Short mmCIF file of C-alpha atoms and ligand atoms in Angstrom, two decimals:
data_model
loop_
_atom_site.label_atom_id
_atom_site.label_comp_id
_atom_site.label_asym_id
_atom_site.label_seq_id
_atom_site.Cartn_x
_atom_site.Cartn_y
_atom_site.Cartn_z
CA MET H 73 -24.68 14.70 42.45
CA SER H 74 -26.05 15.21 46.22
CA GLU H 75 -23.75 16.25 48.46
CA VAL H 76 -23.81 16.41 52.40
CA ARG H 77 -23.97 19.76 54.20
CA ASP H 78 -24.78 20.24 57.71
CA GLY H 79 -25.32 16.58 57.88
CA ILE H 80 -28.09 16.95 55.51
CA ILE H 81 -28.12 15.31 52.19
CA ARG H 82 -28.99 18.28 49.91
CA ASP H 83 -29.13 18.99 46.26
CA ASN H 84 -26.49 21.39 45.13
CA LYS H 85 -28.69 22.72 41.93
CA GLY H 86 -31.69 23.43 44.00
CA ILE H 87 -34.41 20.45 44.62
CA ASP H 88 -34.28 17.91 41.74
CA PHE H 89 -37.02 15.24 42.74
CA ASN H 90 -34.90 12.31 40.93
CA LYS H 91 -31.67 13.01 43.27
CA LEU H 92 -33.52 11.87 46.15
CA HIS H 93 -34.43 8.63 44.35
CA GLU H 94 -31.09 8.32 43.15
CA ASN H 95 -29.38 8.55 46.68
CA THR H 96 -31.82 5.59 47.61
CA LEU H 97 -29.89 3.67 44.91
CA ASN H 98 -26.77 4.56 46.13
CA VAL H 99 -27.66 3.19 49.68
CA LEU H 100 -28.62 0.17 47.85
CA SER H 101 -25.65 -0.48 46.17
CA ALA H 102 -23.38 0.46 48.87
CA ASP H 103 -25.14 -1.54 51.64
CA ALA H 104 -27.13 -4.50 49.82
CA GLN H 105 -27.02 -7.27 47.13
CA SER H 106 -27.69 -4.61 44.63
CA GLU H 107 -29.94 -6.22 42.31
CA ASP H 108 -31.71 -3.98 39.79
CA PHE H 109 -34.35 -2.20 41.56
CA GLU H 110 -36.96 -0.56 39.66
CA LEU H 111 -37.16 3.11 39.23
CA ILE H 112 -40.49 4.53 39.11
CA PRO H 113 -40.42 7.44 36.64
CA VAL H 114 -40.83 10.77 38.48
CA LYS H 115 -43.11 13.34 36.48
CA ASP H 116 -41.73 16.52 35.55
CA PRO H 117 -42.21 18.80 38.55
CA ARG H 118 -42.72 21.66 36.67
CA GLN H 119 -46.23 20.55 35.87
CA THR H 120 -47.81 22.97 38.22
CA MET H 121 -50.78 22.06 40.47
CA GLU H 122 -52.93 24.38 38.18
CA GLU H 123 -52.22 22.27 35.24
CA MET H 124 -53.09 18.99 37.39
CA LYS H 125 -56.21 19.82 38.59
CA SER H 126 -58.97 17.94 37.58
CA LYS H 127 -61.20 18.95 34.41
CA TYR H 128 -63.80 16.27 35.88
CA ALA H 129 -67.31 17.08 36.42
CA ILE H 130 -68.09 14.37 38.82
CA ARG H 131 -71.64 13.27 38.50
CA PHE H 132 -73.62 11.36 41.61
CA PRO H 133 -76.00 9.28 40.26
CA LYS H 134 -78.76 8.96 43.21
CA ILE H 135 -78.28 5.11 43.27
CA GLY H 136 -77.85 5.05 46.82
CA VAL H 137 -81.25 6.28 47.74
CA GLY H 138 -82.56 4.07 50.70
CA LYS H 139 -79.37 2.39 51.15
CA THR H 140 -76.85 2.33 53.71
CA TYR H 141 -72.86 2.27 53.78
CA LEU H 142 -70.20 1.26 56.24
CA ILE H 143 -66.56 2.32 55.67
CA LYS H 144 -63.81 0.80 57.80
CA THR H 145 -60.50 2.65 57.88
CA TYR H 146 -57.13 1.68 58.49
CA GLY H 147 -53.87 3.64 58.82
CA CYS H 148 -52.93 7.28 58.72
CA GLN H 149 -55.23 10.62 59.17
CA MET H 150 -54.69 10.71 55.29
CA ASN H 151 -56.69 7.66 55.12
CA GLU H 152 -59.22 8.96 57.79
CA HIS H 153 -59.63 12.01 55.42
CA ASP H 154 -60.01 10.20 52.40
CA THR H 155 -62.66 8.17 53.98
CA GLU H 156 -64.51 11.45 54.82
CA ILE H 157 -64.42 12.57 51.13
CA MET H 158 -65.95 9.24 50.20
CA ALA H 159 -68.64 9.58 52.67
CA GLY H 160 -69.32 12.85 51.25
CA MET H 161 -69.61 11.58 47.85
CA LEU H 162 -71.98 8.63 48.97
CA ARG H 163 -73.96 11.17 50.98
CA GLU H 164 -74.54 12.96 47.57
CA MET H 165 -75.58 9.73 46.04
CA GLY H 166 -78.43 9.37 48.58
CA TYR H 167 -76.51 7.01 50.84
CA THR H 168 -76.87 6.97 54.65
CA PRO H 169 -74.39 5.23 57.09
CA ALA H 170 -75.19 1.87 58.24
CA SER H 171 -75.30 0.97 61.84
CA GLY H 172 -73.01 -2.30 61.15
CA VAL H 173 -71.98 -4.86 58.60
CA ASP H 174 -75.37 -6.83 58.89
CA ASP H 175 -77.45 -3.82 57.54
CA ALA H 176 -75.02 -2.00 55.10
CA ASP H 177 -75.74 -2.20 51.16
CA PHE H 178 -72.03 -1.15 50.61
CA ILE H 179 -68.75 -2.10 52.71
CA LEU H 180 -65.71 -0.65 52.13
CA PHE H 181 -62.01 -1.34 53.37
CA ASN H 182 -60.05 1.84 52.84
CA THR H 183 -56.50 0.24 53.72
CA CYS H 184 -53.13 0.72 54.73
CA ALA H 185 -50.08 -1.07 53.31
CA VAL H 186 -47.36 0.48 55.65
CA ARG H 187 -46.98 -2.81 57.75
CA GLU H 188 -47.79 -6.26 56.95
CA ASN H 189 -50.14 -7.02 60.06
CA ALA H 190 -52.86 -4.26 59.04
CA GLU H 191 -52.98 -6.06 55.74
CA ASP H 192 -53.39 -9.48 57.44
CA LYS H 193 -55.97 -7.77 59.49
CA VAL H 194 -58.06 -6.38 56.38
CA PHE H 195 -58.18 -9.62 54.74
CA GLY H 196 -59.27 -11.77 57.60
CA GLU H 197 -62.14 -9.11 57.75
CA ILE H 198 -62.93 -9.67 54.18
CA GLY H 199 -62.88 -13.35 54.68
CA ARG H 200 -65.54 -12.96 57.19
CA LEU H 201 -68.07 -11.34 55.17
CA LYS H 202 -68.16 -14.19 52.38
CA PRO H 203 -71.30 -15.66 54.15
CA LEU H 204 -72.85 -12.32 54.39
CA LYS H 205 -72.40 -11.82 50.49
CA ARG H 206 -73.73 -15.02 49.83
CA LYS H 207 -76.82 -14.22 51.69
CA ASN H 208 -77.42 -10.62 49.83
CA PRO H 209 -75.63 -10.77 46.38
CA GLU H 210 -76.81 -7.14 46.39
CA LEU H 211 -74.36 -6.32 48.96
CA ILE H 212 -71.24 -4.43 47.44
CA LEU H 213 -67.68 -4.79 48.60
CA GLY H 214 -65.28 -2.48 47.80
CA LEU H 215 -61.60 -2.26 48.72
CA SER H 216 -59.36 1.16 48.48
CA GLY H 217 -56.60 2.67 49.69
CA CYS H 218 -52.83 1.82 49.77
CA MET H 219 -53.33 -2.02 49.66
CA ALA H 220 -55.17 -1.71 46.41
CA GLN H 221 -51.88 -0.05 44.49
CA GLU H 222 -49.87 -3.22 45.42
CA SER H 223 -50.04 -5.60 42.32
CA ALA H 224 -49.68 -8.70 44.61
CA VAL H 225 -52.94 -7.51 46.53
CA ARG H 226 -54.82 -6.99 43.33
CA GLU H 227 -53.73 -10.72 42.38
CA MET H 228 -54.73 -12.00 45.53
CA VAL H 229 -58.05 -10.45 45.42
CA ALA H 230 -58.48 -12.00 42.01
CA LYS H 231 -57.52 -15.35 43.12
CA THR H 232 -58.87 -15.41 46.85
CA TYR H 233 -61.57 -12.98 46.91
CA PRO H 234 -62.96 -12.47 43.86
CA TYR H 235 -66.54 -11.75 45.57
CA ILE H 236 -65.07 -8.01 46.12
CA ASP H 237 -66.84 -5.99 43.78
CA ILE H 238 -64.61 -2.94 43.44
CA VAL H 239 -60.87 -2.33 43.97
CA PHE H 240 -59.72 1.20 43.39
CA GLY H 241 -56.53 3.21 44.24
CA THR H 242 -55.49 6.18 46.26
CA HIS H 243 -55.75 8.13 42.83
CA ASN H 244 -59.11 6.81 41.88
CA ILE H 245 -61.15 8.20 44.75
CA HIS H 246 -63.18 10.56 43.00
CA GLN H 247 -64.36 7.73 40.61
CA LEU H 248 -66.02 6.21 43.38
CA PRO H 249 -69.67 6.94 42.02
CA GLU H 250 -68.90 5.52 38.83
CA LEU H 251 -67.33 2.28 40.11
CA LEU H 252 -70.69 1.89 42.24
CA GLU H 253 -72.93 2.44 38.86
CA GLN H 254 -70.45 -0.08 37.15
CA ALA H 255 -70.54 -2.57 39.99
CA LYS H 256 -74.44 -3.04 39.79
CA HIS H 257 -74.08 -4.49 36.33
CA SER H 258 -70.86 -6.30 36.41
CA GLN H 259 -70.20 -9.89 37.71
CA GLU H 260 -66.23 -9.42 38.07
CA THR H 261 -64.39 -7.55 40.13
CA ILE H 262 -64.10 -4.05 38.78
CA PHE H 263 -60.14 -2.91 39.02
CA GLU H 264 -59.39 0.95 38.76
CA VAL H 265 -56.23 1.65 39.84
CA TRP H 266 -53.79 4.47 38.21
CA GLU H 267 -50.11 3.55 39.07
CA GLN H 268 -49.41 7.40 39.09
CA ALA H 269 -51.03 10.27 40.35
CA GLY H 270 -53.41 11.87 37.69
CA GLU H 271 -55.40 14.85 38.24
CA VAL H 272 -55.99 16.61 41.63
CA VAL H 273 -59.74 16.88 42.12
CA GLU H 274 -60.84 19.89 43.82
CA ASN H 275 -64.09 20.64 45.73
CA LEU H 276 -65.08 17.06 46.59
CA PRO H 277 -67.97 16.80 49.10
CA LYS H 278 -66.83 15.67 52.62
CA VAL H 279 -68.56 14.40 55.63
CA ARG H 280 -66.42 15.71 58.45
CA GLU H 281 -66.59 13.74 61.58
CA HIS H 282 -67.22 16.38 64.35
CA GLY H 283 -67.79 19.84 64.43
CA VAL H 284 -64.86 21.10 66.30
CA ARG H 285 -61.62 20.11 64.37
CA ALA H 286 -61.09 19.22 60.69
CA TRP H 287 -58.47 18.02 58.61
CA VAL H 288 -57.00 19.66 55.46
CA ASN H 289 -55.04 18.03 52.99
CA ILE H 290 -52.18 20.40 51.68
CA GLN H 291 -50.25 17.93 49.75
CA TYR H 292 -50.29 14.44 48.48
CA GLY H 293 -47.47 11.72 48.10
CA CYS H 294 -43.71 11.39 49.14
CA ASN H 295 -40.73 11.94 47.21
CA LYS H 296 -38.53 10.78 50.23
CA TYR H 297 -38.13 6.85 49.17
CA CYS H 298 -37.10 5.91 52.75
CA THR H 299 -35.90 2.16 52.08
CA TYR H 300 -38.59 0.59 54.18
CA CYS H 301 -41.52 2.68 53.17
CA ILE H 302 -44.06 1.76 50.63
CA VAL H 303 -45.92 5.32 50.63
CA PRO H 304 -43.95 6.78 47.79
CA TYR H 305 -45.28 3.70 45.72
CA THR H 306 -48.95 4.11 46.79
CA ARG H 307 -49.40 7.58 47.08
CA GLY H 308 -47.20 8.71 44.19
CA ARG H 309 -44.75 11.84 44.09
CA GLU H 310 -45.28 14.91 46.25
CA ARG H 311 -48.20 17.35 45.17
CA SER H 312 -49.11 20.55 46.76
CA ARG H 313 -52.42 21.99 46.59
CA LEU H 314 -52.46 25.68 45.69
CA PRO H 315 -52.25 28.02 48.75
CA GLU H 316 -55.36 29.91 47.70
CA ASP H 317 -57.27 26.30 47.47
CA VAL H 318 -56.21 25.46 51.08
CA VAL H 319 -56.97 28.98 52.18
CA ALA H 320 -60.43 28.80 51.12
CA GLU H 321 -61.38 25.49 52.55
CA VAL H 322 -60.01 26.73 56.13
CA ARG H 323 -62.25 29.86 55.59
CA GLU H 324 -65.21 27.94 54.80
CA LEU H 325 -64.40 25.37 57.54
CA ALA H 326 -64.12 28.50 59.80
CA LYS H 327 -67.50 29.91 58.44
CA GLN H 328 -69.17 26.38 59.40
CA GLY H 329 -67.70 26.60 62.99
CA TYR H 330 -64.74 24.32 63.00
CA LYS H 331 -62.14 25.77 65.61
CA GLU H 332 -58.91 23.48 64.83
CA ILE H 333 -57.79 22.59 61.66
CA THR H 334 -55.08 20.05 60.79
CA LEU H 335 -52.97 20.46 57.79
CA LEU H 336 -52.47 17.09 56.50
CA GLY H 337 -49.34 15.72 54.22
CA GLN H 338 -46.68 13.12 54.01
CA ASN H 339 -44.07 15.75 54.35
CA VAL H 340 -45.63 18.99 55.14
CA ASN H 341 -42.35 20.90 55.29
CA ASP H 342 -41.68 20.17 51.69
CA TYR H 343 -45.03 21.92 50.75
CA GLY H 344 -44.80 24.08 47.91
CA ILE H 345 -41.26 22.67 46.66
CA ASP H 346 -43.28 21.84 43.13
CA LEU H 347 -45.01 24.98 43.04
CA LYS H 348 -41.80 27.15 43.45
CA THR H 349 -43.79 30.23 44.72
CA VAL H 350 -44.81 29.53 48.37
CA ASP H 351 -43.04 27.30 50.98
CA PHE H 352 -44.68 25.62 54.25
CA ALA H 353 -44.07 28.66 56.40
CA ASP H 354 -45.83 30.85 53.82
CA LEU H 355 -48.90 28.91 54.04
CA LEU H 356 -48.84 28.70 57.71
CA ARG H 357 -48.93 32.47 57.96
CA MET H 358 -51.64 32.31 55.60
CA VAL H 359 -53.95 30.12 57.18
CA ASN H 360 -52.92 32.12 60.55
CA GLU H 361 -54.88 34.89 59.14
CA VAL H 362 -58.15 33.08 58.89
CA GLU H 363 -60.69 34.47 61.40
CA GLY H 364 -62.70 31.91 63.54
CA ILE H 365 -59.80 29.17 63.63
CA GLU H 366 -58.26 29.17 66.99
CA ARG H 367 -55.47 26.43 66.69
CA ILE H 368 -53.72 25.16 63.62
CA ARG H 369 -51.61 21.73 63.64
CA PHE H 370 -49.63 19.88 60.97
CA THR H 371 -48.54 16.40 60.16
CA THR H 372 -46.57 14.86 59.26
CA SER H 373 -43.03 16.73 59.30
CA ASN H 374 -39.73 15.37 58.23
CA PRO H 375 -36.42 16.57 59.93
CA TRP H 376 -35.25 17.07 56.41
CA ASN H 377 -35.87 20.42 55.28
CA PHE H 378 -37.38 21.72 58.42
CA THR H 379 -35.95 25.08 58.02
CA ASP H 380 -35.28 28.23 60.57
CA LYS H 381 -37.86 30.19 58.70
CA LEU H 382 -40.24 27.27 59.52
CA ILE H 383 -39.37 27.18 63.23
CA GLU H 384 -39.70 30.87 63.40
CA THR H 385 -43.06 31.15 61.98
CA ILE H 386 -44.29 28.24 64.09
CA ALA H 387 -43.03 30.37 67.20
CA LYS H 388 -44.52 33.76 66.08
CA CYS H 389 -47.95 32.80 64.63
CA ASP H 390 -50.53 32.66 67.61
CA LYS H 391 -52.80 30.11 66.32
CA ILE H 392 -50.07 27.42 65.50
CA ALA H 393 -50.16 24.92 68.26
CA GLU H 394 -47.21 24.08 70.23
CA HIS H 395 -46.68 20.23 68.87
CA ILE H 396 -44.20 19.06 66.10
CA HIS H 397 -44.42 15.27 65.41
CA LEU H 398 -41.01 14.69 63.77
CA PRO H 399 -40.28 11.13 63.00
CA VAL H 400 -36.77 10.18 63.96
CA GLN H 401 -36.84 6.13 63.34
CA SER H 402 -33.55 5.26 64.68
CA GLY H 403 -30.58 6.95 66.64
CA ASN H 404 -28.12 5.28 64.80
CA ASN H 405 -26.27 6.96 61.85
CA TYR H 406 -25.80 3.65 59.77
CA VAL H 407 -29.33 2.70 60.11
CA LEU H 408 -30.47 6.11 59.35
CA ARG H 409 -28.19 6.06 56.10
CA ARG H 410 -29.59 2.71 55.36
CA MET H 411 -33.08 3.68 55.82
CA ASN H 412 -32.20 6.84 53.32
CA ARG H 413 -33.41 9.16 55.88
CA GLY H 414 -31.07 11.89 54.63
CA TYR H 415 -29.97 13.35 58.14
CA THR H 416 -28.03 12.14 60.97
CA ARG H 417 -28.31 11.92 64.68
CA GLU H 418 -26.11 14.89 65.47
CA TYR H 419 -28.58 16.81 62.88
CA TYR H 420 -31.59 15.68 64.60
CA LEU H 421 -30.65 16.57 67.69
CA GLU H 422 -29.38 19.88 66.91
CA LEU H 423 -32.82 20.52 65.16
CA VAL H 424 -34.49 19.55 68.46
CA GLY H 425 -32.41 21.83 70.16
CA LYS H 426 -33.18 25.02 67.78
CA ILE H 427 -36.84 23.90 68.06
CA ARG H 428 -36.83 24.01 71.83
CA GLN H 429 -35.02 27.40 72.09
CA ALA H 430 -37.33 29.04 69.75
CA ILE H 431 -40.46 27.34 71.09
CA PRO H 432 -40.05 26.25 74.52
CA ASP H 433 -43.44 24.89 75.66
CA VAL H 434 -43.22 22.53 72.56
CA SER H 435 -44.41 18.86 72.65
CA LEU H 436 -42.35 16.64 70.62
CA THR H 437 -43.44 13.21 69.48
CA THR H 438 -41.84 10.76 66.97
CA ASP H 439 -42.04 7.53 65.06
CA ILE H 440 -39.25 4.96 65.69
CA ILE H 441 -38.74 1.40 63.82
CA VAL H 442 -36.86 -1.34 65.79
CA GLY H 443 -35.11 -4.18 64.00
CA PHE H 444 -34.31 -2.57 60.76
CA PRO H 445 -32.03 -5.02 59.04
CA GLY H 446 -28.37 -4.63 60.01
CA GLU H 447 -29.56 -2.87 63.55
CA THR H 448 -27.31 -4.45 66.24
CA GLU H 449 -27.71 -4.33 69.82
CA GLU H 450 -25.39 -1.59 70.14
CA MET H 451 -27.28 0.61 67.45
CA PHE H 452 -30.35 -0.04 69.25
CA GLN H 453 -28.75 1.40 72.42
CA ASP H 454 -28.11 4.70 69.88
CA THR H 455 -31.93 4.62 69.73
CA LEU H 456 -32.55 4.38 73.46
CA SER H 457 -29.90 7.31 74.34
CA LEU H 458 -31.33 9.57 71.83
CA VAL H 459 -35.05 8.89 73.18
CA ARG H 460 -33.59 9.46 76.85
CA GLU H 461 -31.78 13.03 75.53
CA VAL H 462 -34.65 14.58 73.52
CA ARG H 463 -37.37 13.21 75.94
CA PHE H 464 -40.23 13.33 73.61
CA ASP H 465 -43.90 13.60 74.81
CA ASN H 466 -44.51 10.55 73.26
CA ALA H 467 -43.25 8.04 70.20
CA TYR H 468 -45.32 5.38 68.24
CA THR H 469 -43.05 2.72 67.85
CA PHE H 470 -42.94 -0.19 65.49
CA ILE H 471 -40.96 -3.54 64.69
CA TYR H 472 -39.84 -3.12 61.02
CA SER H 473 -42.16 -5.02 58.58
CA PRO H 474 -40.50 -5.96 55.27
CA ARG H 475 -43.02 -4.19 52.13
CA LYS H 476 -42.65 -5.95 48.99
CA GLY H 477 -40.98 -3.95 46.37
CA THR H 478 -39.28 -1.59 48.72
CA PRO H 479 -35.23 -1.19 48.73
CA ALA H 480 -34.86 -2.77 52.51
CA THR H 481 -36.17 -6.12 51.61
CA ARG H 482 -33.23 -6.57 49.80
CA PHE H 483 -30.76 -5.99 52.72
CA ARG H 484 -29.35 -8.83 54.20
CA ASP H 485 -29.18 -9.54 57.81
CA GLN H 486 -32.85 -9.12 58.68
CA VAL H 487 -32.97 -9.05 62.62
CA PRO H 488 -34.80 -12.18 64.08
CA GLU H 489 -38.17 -11.43 65.23
CA GLU H 490 -37.91 -12.32 68.97
CA GLU H 491 -34.80 -10.09 69.22
CA ALA H 492 -36.87 -7.39 67.18
CA LYS H 493 -39.86 -7.92 70.19
CA ASP H 494 -37.27 -7.34 72.89
CA ARG H 495 -36.16 -4.01 71.53
CA LEU H 496 -39.56 -2.87 71.31
CA GLN H 497 -40.45 -3.65 74.53
CA ARG H 498 -37.43 -1.97 76.01
CA LEU H 499 -38.26 0.94 73.72
CA MET H 500 -41.60 1.38 74.86
CA ASP H 501 -40.76 0.93 78.64
CA THR H 502 -38.26 3.78 78.20
CA GLN H 503 -40.84 6.14 76.46
CA TYR H 504 -43.68 5.17 78.78
CA ALA H 505 -41.71 6.32 81.70
CA ILE H 506 -40.74 9.63 80.10
CA SER H 507 -44.21 10.10 79.10
CA LYS H 508 -45.42 9.72 82.41
CA GLU H 509 -42.71 11.80 84.13
CA ILE H 510 -43.33 14.55 81.63
CA ASN H 511 -47.02 14.61 82.53
CA MET H 512 -46.68 14.14 86.22
CA LYS H 513 -45.09 17.52 86.34
CA MET H 514 -48.44 19.04 85.11
CA LYS H 515 -50.30 18.13 88.26
CA ASP H 516 -52.58 21.29 89.76
CA GLN H 517 -51.48 23.38 86.56
CA VAL H 518 -54.23 25.39 84.89
CA VAL H 519 -54.18 24.63 80.92
CA GLU H 520 -56.17 25.66 77.96
CA VAL H 521 -58.42 23.03 76.50
CA LEU H 522 -60.35 22.79 73.39
CA ILE H 523 -63.39 21.07 73.95
CA GLU H 524 -63.97 18.50 71.41
CA GLY H 525 -67.06 16.45 72.86
CA GLU H 526 -67.46 13.01 74.86
CA SER H 527 -64.53 10.89 75.81
CA LYS H 528 -64.20 8.25 73.28
CA THR H 529 -63.85 5.76 76.37
CA ASN H 530 -66.38 7.27 78.87
CA PRO H 531 -69.38 8.92 77.48
CA ASP H 532 -70.07 10.49 80.74
CA VAL H 533 -67.05 12.83 80.76
CA LEU H 534 -65.78 15.34 77.90
CA GLN H 535 -62.61 15.26 76.32
CA GLY H 536 -60.32 18.28 74.89
CA ARG H 537 -56.87 18.65 73.81
CA MET H 538 -54.10 21.26 75.50
CA ARG H 539 -52.50 23.12 72.76
CA ASN H 540 -49.69 20.95 72.85
CA ASN H 541 -52.03 17.81 71.85
CA LYS H 542 -52.23 16.46 75.01
CA LEU H 543 -55.56 14.57 75.79
CA VAL H 544 -57.53 15.84 78.81
CA LEU H 545 -60.76 14.63 80.61
CA PHE H 546 -63.10 16.29 82.79
CA GLN H 547 -66.63 17.18 83.54
CA ALA H 548 -68.54 19.84 81.79
CA PRO H 549 -71.87 20.64 80.56
CA ARG H 550 -72.57 19.50 76.80
CA ASP H 551 -73.18 23.14 75.67
CA THR H 552 -69.58 23.62 76.35
CA VAL H 553 -68.32 21.74 73.54
CA GLY H 554 -66.26 23.62 70.73
CA LYS H 555 -65.33 26.39 73.32
CA LEU H 556 -62.03 26.58 74.87
CA ALA H 557 -61.79 26.38 78.54
CA ASN H 558 -59.40 26.27 81.58
CA ILE H 559 -58.94 22.85 83.25
CA ARG H 560 -57.03 22.28 86.33
CA ILE H 561 -54.87 19.05 86.09
CA MET H 562 -55.61 16.49 89.16
CA GLU H 563 -54.84 13.30 87.63
CA PRO H 564 -51.99 13.13 85.23
CA GLN H 565 -51.44 9.59 83.42
CA THR H 566 -49.14 8.41 80.91
CA TRP H 567 -51.55 8.74 78.07
CA LEU H 568 -53.89 11.33 79.56
CA LEU H 569 -54.65 13.76 81.92
CA LYS H 570 -57.80 13.93 84.21
CA GLY H 571 -58.69 17.53 85.33
CA GLU H 572 -61.61 19.60 86.89
CA LEU H 573 -63.15 22.51 84.73
CA VAL H 574 -62.05 26.16 86.13
CA GLU H 575 -64.00 28.40 83.63
CA VAL H 576 -65.33 28.09 80.13
CA LEU H 577 -63.56 31.04 78.47
CA GLU H 578 -65.14 33.90 76.39
CA GLU H 579 -67.40 32.91 72.99
CA VAL H 580 -64.34 32.37 70.65
CA GLY H 581 -63.90 32.82 66.86
CA VAL H 582 -66.95 34.08 64.55
N1 LIG X 793 -42.10 -1.23 58.85
C1 LIG X 793 -42.23 -0.61 60.24
N2 LIG X 793 -42.65 0.64 60.15
C2 LIG X 793 -42.68 1.43 59.28
N3 LIG X 793 -43.28 2.53 58.94
C3 LIG X 793 -43.17 2.95 57.56
N4 LIG X 793 -43.00 1.76 56.97
C4 LIG X 793 -42.77 0.89 57.88
C5 LIG X 793 -42.15 -0.70 57.79
N5 LIG X 793 -42.12 -1.00 56.51
C6 LIG X 793 -43.35 3.38 60.13
C7 LIG X 793 -42.55 4.57 60.28
C8 LIG X 793 -43.75 5.81 59.74
C9 LIG X 793 -44.78 5.37 60.31
C10 LIG X 793 -45.97 6.10 59.92
O1 LIG X 793 -44.67 4.04 60.05
O2 LIG X 793 -41.92 5.04 61.57
O3 LIG X 793 -43.10 6.96 60.54
FE1 LIG X 794 -42.42 6.85 53.86
FE2 LIG X 794 -42.12 9.18 55.69
FE3 LIG X 794 -40.21 8.29 54.38
FE4 LIG X 794 -42.18 9.20 52.68
S1 LIG X 794 -40.66 10.45 54.21
S2 LIG X 794 -40.84 7.36 52.44
S3 LIG X 794 -43.80 8.54 53.85
S4 LIG X 794 -41.48 7.07 55.90
#
């Protein structure tokens, strides 16, 4: 059985992946009407990534020559990076990007299933494409990502949206070329969804968005089974990429001139648990050695297993940026337990204290859910007080959204929508005031910014980020993109800081 030490639920015989899942079931049977909850079998973690690496030789038939594609991406950075990989494969097949839905030969929805409103939006957009498909039967429509992993979504496609040509899951991305080839000859929707992760396919081509910052996957899937979350079911169990593959990709990116990399995983600080030879701190040190890279970021961390070694490594490695996204979800212990988060409020606050002591300039951001089943006003007040105590730089706040197949849907006492909306508003007001106060203190400071390119909202100015991930807008010549610069903060706001170029720093990197 698992035991609680230092407020964290740990396994007493080292890591056993099923224990986490078992804990979910304990929470369920203690607090909910405990009907049978289907256990998704967890594969033997001793199966190494080396064994799991694909033996596939991917073919890229040139069926896209003269054709265009459009990918609409929803959800997290993991999805955005999957889109870069799919765009890379399409490029290999001859496709070029379309300027809009009207001139696209292939439209793909790369979807998110974390909250219901994201799903509604996708179905709405697909519905609007029906006339286009009727006008141009050659148009290929696809649906990929987390929604495709849900059987209810696949049934819905078959029933209501049969004009979608291909539906493929998060484990089937590498099959896009063959699916497109099949779609040309098929009258019916082709479904290709593996329920569980199969091989990890290395070295797929990628089209990366811009030339300064790049994402690098280090880990896929999640074993945490938070009771509200669909990710363990849509992305499968945690699998770490081999460190040498990660480092090789980062070296290649440095060679191509990228200055900043973000290591991606659902729980990056669990990296390597399955490999048993390295942990996340070791990987960070290896990546920190890569010449040419100026900044290293990572997301998402989990408060669970955020070790002292990791804190020390972040503090010591010069390239690791001072920003940690550390989702807390709630400030109340009863809610945290029902969420199966595996830590307490006290543990979280202690962890924040340790991080701030070791990395004094660190910027902390978080995710918070309000209206989780059983959350009373008093419990919500604990979340507000935690937010005031920690003073996060920013928080992504959500109303709990029941996801079919997750344990929390079985909890009684769901919070009425109006109540949840009201809590969300109060939480946002509290956090925004704190974000603004923190930013206001930066007025007149000169900060180091990595210049990324044009601002997304105003093409007349450039944007860049401070090491702590805060967005800065300023005027500067275009040829400074990709360089580090000192910027004086003139006008701090809640979400961004407006500044003035002081000097471009020496040519960095390679
Ligand atoms: N309802 C609301 N928010 C959710 N998240 C995950 N699942 C749900 C859900 N069912 C939020 C969590 C997570 C972030 C990515 O999305 O806060 O950290
Ligand atoms: Fe979902 Fe994150 Fe919990 Fe995993 S750790 S189950 S991805 S909320």
